[in-house]
PDB file of C-alpha atoms in Angstrom:
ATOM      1  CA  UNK A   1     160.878 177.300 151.972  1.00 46.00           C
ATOM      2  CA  UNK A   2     158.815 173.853 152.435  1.00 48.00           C
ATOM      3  CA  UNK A   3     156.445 172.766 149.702  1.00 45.00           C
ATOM      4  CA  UNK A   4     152.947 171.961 150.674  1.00 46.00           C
ATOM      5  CA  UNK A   5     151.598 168.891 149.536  1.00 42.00           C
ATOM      6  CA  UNK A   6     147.737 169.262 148.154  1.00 42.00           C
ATOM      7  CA  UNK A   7     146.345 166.292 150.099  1.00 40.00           C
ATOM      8  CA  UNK A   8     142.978 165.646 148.565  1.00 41.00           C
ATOM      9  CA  UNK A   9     139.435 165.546 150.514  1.00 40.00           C
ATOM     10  CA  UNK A  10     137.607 162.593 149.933  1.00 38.00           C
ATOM     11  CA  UNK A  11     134.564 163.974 149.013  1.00 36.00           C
ATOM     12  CA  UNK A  12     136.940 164.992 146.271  1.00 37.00           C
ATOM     13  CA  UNK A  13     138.141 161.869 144.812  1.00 38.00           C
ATOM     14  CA  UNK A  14     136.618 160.598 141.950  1.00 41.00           C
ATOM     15  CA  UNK A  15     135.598 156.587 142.234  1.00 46.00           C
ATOM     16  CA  UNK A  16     136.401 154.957 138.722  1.00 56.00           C
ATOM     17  CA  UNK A  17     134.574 151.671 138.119  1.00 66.00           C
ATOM     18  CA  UNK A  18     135.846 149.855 135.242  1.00 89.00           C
ATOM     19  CA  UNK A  19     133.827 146.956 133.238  1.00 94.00           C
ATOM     20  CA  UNK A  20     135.609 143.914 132.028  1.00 95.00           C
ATOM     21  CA  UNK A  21     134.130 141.021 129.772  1.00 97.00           C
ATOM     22  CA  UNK A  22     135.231 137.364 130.644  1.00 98.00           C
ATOM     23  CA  UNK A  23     134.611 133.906 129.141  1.00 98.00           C
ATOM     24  CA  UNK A  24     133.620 130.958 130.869  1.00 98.00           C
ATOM     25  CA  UNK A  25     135.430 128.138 128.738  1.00 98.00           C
ATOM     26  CA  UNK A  26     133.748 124.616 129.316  1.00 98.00           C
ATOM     27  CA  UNK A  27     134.054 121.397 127.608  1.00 97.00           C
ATOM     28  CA  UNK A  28     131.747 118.176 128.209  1.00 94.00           C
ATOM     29  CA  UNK A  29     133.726 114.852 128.657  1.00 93.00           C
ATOM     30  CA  UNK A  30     132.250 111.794 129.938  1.00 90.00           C
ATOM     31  CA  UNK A  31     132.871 112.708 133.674  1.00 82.00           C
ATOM     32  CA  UNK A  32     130.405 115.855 132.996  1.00 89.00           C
ATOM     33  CA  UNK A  33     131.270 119.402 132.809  1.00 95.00           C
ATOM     34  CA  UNK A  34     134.588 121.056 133.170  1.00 97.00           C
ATOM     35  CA  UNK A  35     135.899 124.572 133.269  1.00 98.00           C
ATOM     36  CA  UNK A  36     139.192 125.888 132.066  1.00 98.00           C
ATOM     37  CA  UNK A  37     140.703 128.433 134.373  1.00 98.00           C
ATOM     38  CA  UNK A  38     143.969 130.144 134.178  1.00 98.00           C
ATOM     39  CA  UNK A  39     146.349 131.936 136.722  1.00 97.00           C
ATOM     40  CA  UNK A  40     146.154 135.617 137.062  1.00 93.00           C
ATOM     41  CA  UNK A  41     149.879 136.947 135.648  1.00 89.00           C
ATOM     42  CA  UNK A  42     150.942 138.522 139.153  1.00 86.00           C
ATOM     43  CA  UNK A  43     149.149 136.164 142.141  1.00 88.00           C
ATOM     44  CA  UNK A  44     148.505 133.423 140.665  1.00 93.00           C
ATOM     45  CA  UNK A  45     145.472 132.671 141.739  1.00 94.00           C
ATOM     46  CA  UNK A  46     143.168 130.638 139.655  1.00 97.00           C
ATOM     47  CA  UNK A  47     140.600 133.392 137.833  1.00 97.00           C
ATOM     48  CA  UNK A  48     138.658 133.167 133.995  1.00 98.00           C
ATOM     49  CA  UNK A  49     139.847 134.921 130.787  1.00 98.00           C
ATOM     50  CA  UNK A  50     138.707 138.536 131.373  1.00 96.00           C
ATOM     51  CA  UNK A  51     139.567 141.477 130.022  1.00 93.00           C
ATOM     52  CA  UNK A  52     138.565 145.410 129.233  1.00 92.00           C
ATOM     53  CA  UNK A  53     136.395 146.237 126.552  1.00 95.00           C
ATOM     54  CA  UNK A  54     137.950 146.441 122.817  1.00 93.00           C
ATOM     55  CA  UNK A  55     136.499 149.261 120.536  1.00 93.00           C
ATOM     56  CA  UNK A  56     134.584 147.700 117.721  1.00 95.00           C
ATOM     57  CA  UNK A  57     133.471 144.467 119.463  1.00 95.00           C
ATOM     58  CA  UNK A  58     130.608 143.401 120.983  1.00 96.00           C
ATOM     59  CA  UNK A  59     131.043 142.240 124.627  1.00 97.00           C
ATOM     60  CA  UNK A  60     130.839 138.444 123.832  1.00 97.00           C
ATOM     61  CA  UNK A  61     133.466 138.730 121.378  1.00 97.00           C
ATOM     62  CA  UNK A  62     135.614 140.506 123.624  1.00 96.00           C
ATOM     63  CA  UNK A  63     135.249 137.806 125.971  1.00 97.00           C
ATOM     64  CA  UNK A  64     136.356 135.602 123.063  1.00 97.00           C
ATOM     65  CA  UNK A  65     139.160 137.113 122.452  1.00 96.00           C
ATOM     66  CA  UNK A  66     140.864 137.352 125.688  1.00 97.00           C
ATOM     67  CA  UNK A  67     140.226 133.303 126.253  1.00 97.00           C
ATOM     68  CA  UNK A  68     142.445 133.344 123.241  1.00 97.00           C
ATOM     69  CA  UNK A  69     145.380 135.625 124.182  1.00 96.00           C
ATOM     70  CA  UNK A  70     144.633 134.420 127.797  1.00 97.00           C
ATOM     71  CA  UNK A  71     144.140 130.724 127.323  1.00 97.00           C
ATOM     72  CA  UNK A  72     144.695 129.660 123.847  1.00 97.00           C
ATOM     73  CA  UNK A  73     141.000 128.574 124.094  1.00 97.00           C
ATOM     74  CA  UNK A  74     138.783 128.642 120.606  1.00 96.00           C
ATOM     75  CA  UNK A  75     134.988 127.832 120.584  1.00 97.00           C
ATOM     76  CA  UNK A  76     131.931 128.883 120.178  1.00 97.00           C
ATOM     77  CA  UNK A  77     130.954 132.072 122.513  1.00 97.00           C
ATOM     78  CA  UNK A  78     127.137 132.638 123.779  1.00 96.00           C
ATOM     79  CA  UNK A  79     126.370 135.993 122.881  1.00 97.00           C
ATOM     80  CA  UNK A  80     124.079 136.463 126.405  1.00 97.00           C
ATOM     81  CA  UNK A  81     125.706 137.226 129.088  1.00 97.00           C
ATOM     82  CA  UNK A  82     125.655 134.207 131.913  1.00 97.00           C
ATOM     83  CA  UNK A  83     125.732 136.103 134.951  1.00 97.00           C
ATOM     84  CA  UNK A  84     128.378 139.082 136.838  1.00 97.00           C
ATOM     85  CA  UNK A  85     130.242 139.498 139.427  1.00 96.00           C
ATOM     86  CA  UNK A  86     132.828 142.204 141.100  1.00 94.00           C
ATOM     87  CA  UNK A  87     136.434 142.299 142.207  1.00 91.00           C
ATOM     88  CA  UNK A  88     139.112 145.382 142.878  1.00 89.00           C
ATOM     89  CA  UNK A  89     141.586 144.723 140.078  1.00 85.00           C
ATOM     90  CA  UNK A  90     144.821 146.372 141.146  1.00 80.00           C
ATOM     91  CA  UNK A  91     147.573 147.690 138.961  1.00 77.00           C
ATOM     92  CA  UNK A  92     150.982 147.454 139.193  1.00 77.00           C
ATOM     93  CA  UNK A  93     151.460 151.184 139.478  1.00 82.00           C
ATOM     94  CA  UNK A  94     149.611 151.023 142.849  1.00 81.00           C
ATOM     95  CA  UNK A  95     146.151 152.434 141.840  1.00 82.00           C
ATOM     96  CA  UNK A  96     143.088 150.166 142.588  1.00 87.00           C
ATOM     97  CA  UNK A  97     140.213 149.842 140.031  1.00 86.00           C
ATOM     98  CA  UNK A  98     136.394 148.354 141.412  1.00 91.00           C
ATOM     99  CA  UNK A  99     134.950 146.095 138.232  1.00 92.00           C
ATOM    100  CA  UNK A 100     132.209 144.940 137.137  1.00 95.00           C
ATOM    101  CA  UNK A 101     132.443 141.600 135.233  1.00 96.00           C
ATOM    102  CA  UNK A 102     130.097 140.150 132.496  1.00 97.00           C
ATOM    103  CA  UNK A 103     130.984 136.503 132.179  1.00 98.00           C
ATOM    104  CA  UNK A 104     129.840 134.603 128.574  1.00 98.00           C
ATOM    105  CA  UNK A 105     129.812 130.953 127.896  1.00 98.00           C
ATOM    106  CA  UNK A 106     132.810 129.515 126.040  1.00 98.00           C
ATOM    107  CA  UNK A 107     131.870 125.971 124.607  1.00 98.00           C
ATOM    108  CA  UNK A 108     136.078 125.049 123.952  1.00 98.00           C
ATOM    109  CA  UNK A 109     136.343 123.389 120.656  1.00 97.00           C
ATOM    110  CA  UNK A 110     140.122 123.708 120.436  1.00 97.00           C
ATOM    111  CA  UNK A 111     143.133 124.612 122.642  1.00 97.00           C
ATOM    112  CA  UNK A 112     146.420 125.804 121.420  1.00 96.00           C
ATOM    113  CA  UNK A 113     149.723 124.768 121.916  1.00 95.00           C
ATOM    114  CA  UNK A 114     151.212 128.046 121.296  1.00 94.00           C
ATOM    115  CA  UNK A 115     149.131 131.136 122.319  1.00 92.00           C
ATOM    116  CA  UNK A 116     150.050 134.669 123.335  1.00 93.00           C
ATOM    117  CA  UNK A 117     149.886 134.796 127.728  1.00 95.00           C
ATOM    118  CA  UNK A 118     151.515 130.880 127.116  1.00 94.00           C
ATOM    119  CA  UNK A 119     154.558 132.197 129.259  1.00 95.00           C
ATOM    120  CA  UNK A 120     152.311 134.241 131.515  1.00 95.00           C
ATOM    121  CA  UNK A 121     149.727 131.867 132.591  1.00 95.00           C
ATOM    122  CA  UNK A 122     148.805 128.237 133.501  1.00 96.00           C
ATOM    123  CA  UNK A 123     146.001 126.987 132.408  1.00 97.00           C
ATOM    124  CA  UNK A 124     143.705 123.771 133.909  1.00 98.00           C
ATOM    125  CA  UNK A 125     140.671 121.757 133.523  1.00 98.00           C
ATOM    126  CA  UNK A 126     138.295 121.721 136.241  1.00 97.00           C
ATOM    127  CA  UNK A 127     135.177 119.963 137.464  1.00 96.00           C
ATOM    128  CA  UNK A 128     132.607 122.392 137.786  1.00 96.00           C
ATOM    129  CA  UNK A 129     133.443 121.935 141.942  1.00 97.00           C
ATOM    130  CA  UNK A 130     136.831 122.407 141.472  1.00 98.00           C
ATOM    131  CA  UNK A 131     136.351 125.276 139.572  1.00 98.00           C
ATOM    132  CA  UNK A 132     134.000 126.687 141.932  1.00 98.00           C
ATOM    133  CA  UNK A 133     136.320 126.265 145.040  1.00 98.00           C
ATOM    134  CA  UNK A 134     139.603 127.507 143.185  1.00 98.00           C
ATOM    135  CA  UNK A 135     138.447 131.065 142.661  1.00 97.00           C
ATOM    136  CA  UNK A 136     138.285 133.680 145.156  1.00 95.00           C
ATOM    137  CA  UNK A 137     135.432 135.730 144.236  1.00 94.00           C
ATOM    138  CA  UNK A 138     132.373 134.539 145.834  1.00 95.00           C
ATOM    139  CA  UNK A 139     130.185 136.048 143.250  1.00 96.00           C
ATOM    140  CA  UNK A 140     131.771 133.711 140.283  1.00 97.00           C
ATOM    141  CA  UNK A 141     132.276 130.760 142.627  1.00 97.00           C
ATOM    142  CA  UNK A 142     128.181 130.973 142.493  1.00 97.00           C
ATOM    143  CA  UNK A 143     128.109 131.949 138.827  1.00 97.00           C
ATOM    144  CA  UNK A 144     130.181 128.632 137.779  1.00 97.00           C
ATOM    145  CA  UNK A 145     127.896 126.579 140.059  1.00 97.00           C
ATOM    146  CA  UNK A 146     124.611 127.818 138.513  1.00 96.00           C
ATOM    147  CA  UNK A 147     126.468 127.082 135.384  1.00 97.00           C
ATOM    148  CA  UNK A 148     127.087 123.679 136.273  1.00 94.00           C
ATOM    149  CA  UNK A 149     123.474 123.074 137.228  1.00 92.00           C
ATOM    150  CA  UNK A 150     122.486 124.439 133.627  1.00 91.00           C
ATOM    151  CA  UNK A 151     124.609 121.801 131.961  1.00 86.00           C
ATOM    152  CA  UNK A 152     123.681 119.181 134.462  1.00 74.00           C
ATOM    153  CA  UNK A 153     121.683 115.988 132.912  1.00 68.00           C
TER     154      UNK A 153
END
């Protein structure tokens, strides 16, 4: 006897939407503004610290925190949020998750040598056009611009 396979209707299927909280780390040097980006672990693609919320801290520290385990970037965090944006993040196990990103300033005062995604990641300065035309997502390609313009002369 064949088992039948419960194929779900897709009025049926729940859509998750996940929120993540990313830094934007920045440092001014005497060429201007620049951005620190990082490569994303599996396509390593040039993206910002981000990560999912962590019980007990408030969304800019989160944000802190993961350009530290994601970076090894230390500064002083903005505690409102700079602007959003949205990408599918997918897993390894397959699934896909649509997020919602709230992106806070990083003003880098100090990068480490050693930090815990060191192995994981790469991690570069940018100009702010650089920056801008290294990530995918057209939503924080505009975000670092505006953010540029803000820190402009």
């Amino acid at each position: 006897m064949k088992a039948k396979l419960a194929i779900p209707r897709l009025s049926a299927v729940k859509k998750v939407t996940g929120i993540q909280y990313a830094a934007l780390p920045y440092r001014i040097v005497a060429g201007g503004a620049q951005i620190l980006l990082i490569t994303s672990r599996r396509t390593r693609r040039w993206i910002v610290p981000k990560g999912w919320p962590i019980e007990g801290l408030r969304p800019h520290d989160c944000a802190g925190v993961e350009a530290l385990e994601e970076a090894g970037a230390c500064g002083e965090v903005g505690e409102s949020c700079i602007g959003t944006y949205r990408y599918v993040k997918h897993s390894k196990r397959g699934f896909s998750v649509p997020c919602s990103v709230e992106v806070y300033a990083l003003r880098v005062t100090q990068l480490r040598r050693i930090w815990t995604e060191k192995h994981e990641r790469d991690r570069r300065w940018h100009s702010i056009e650089e920056a801008a035309a290294a990530v995918e997502e057209p939503m924080l390609r505009l975000l670092i611009l505006r953010f540029g313009n803000q820190l402009a002369p």
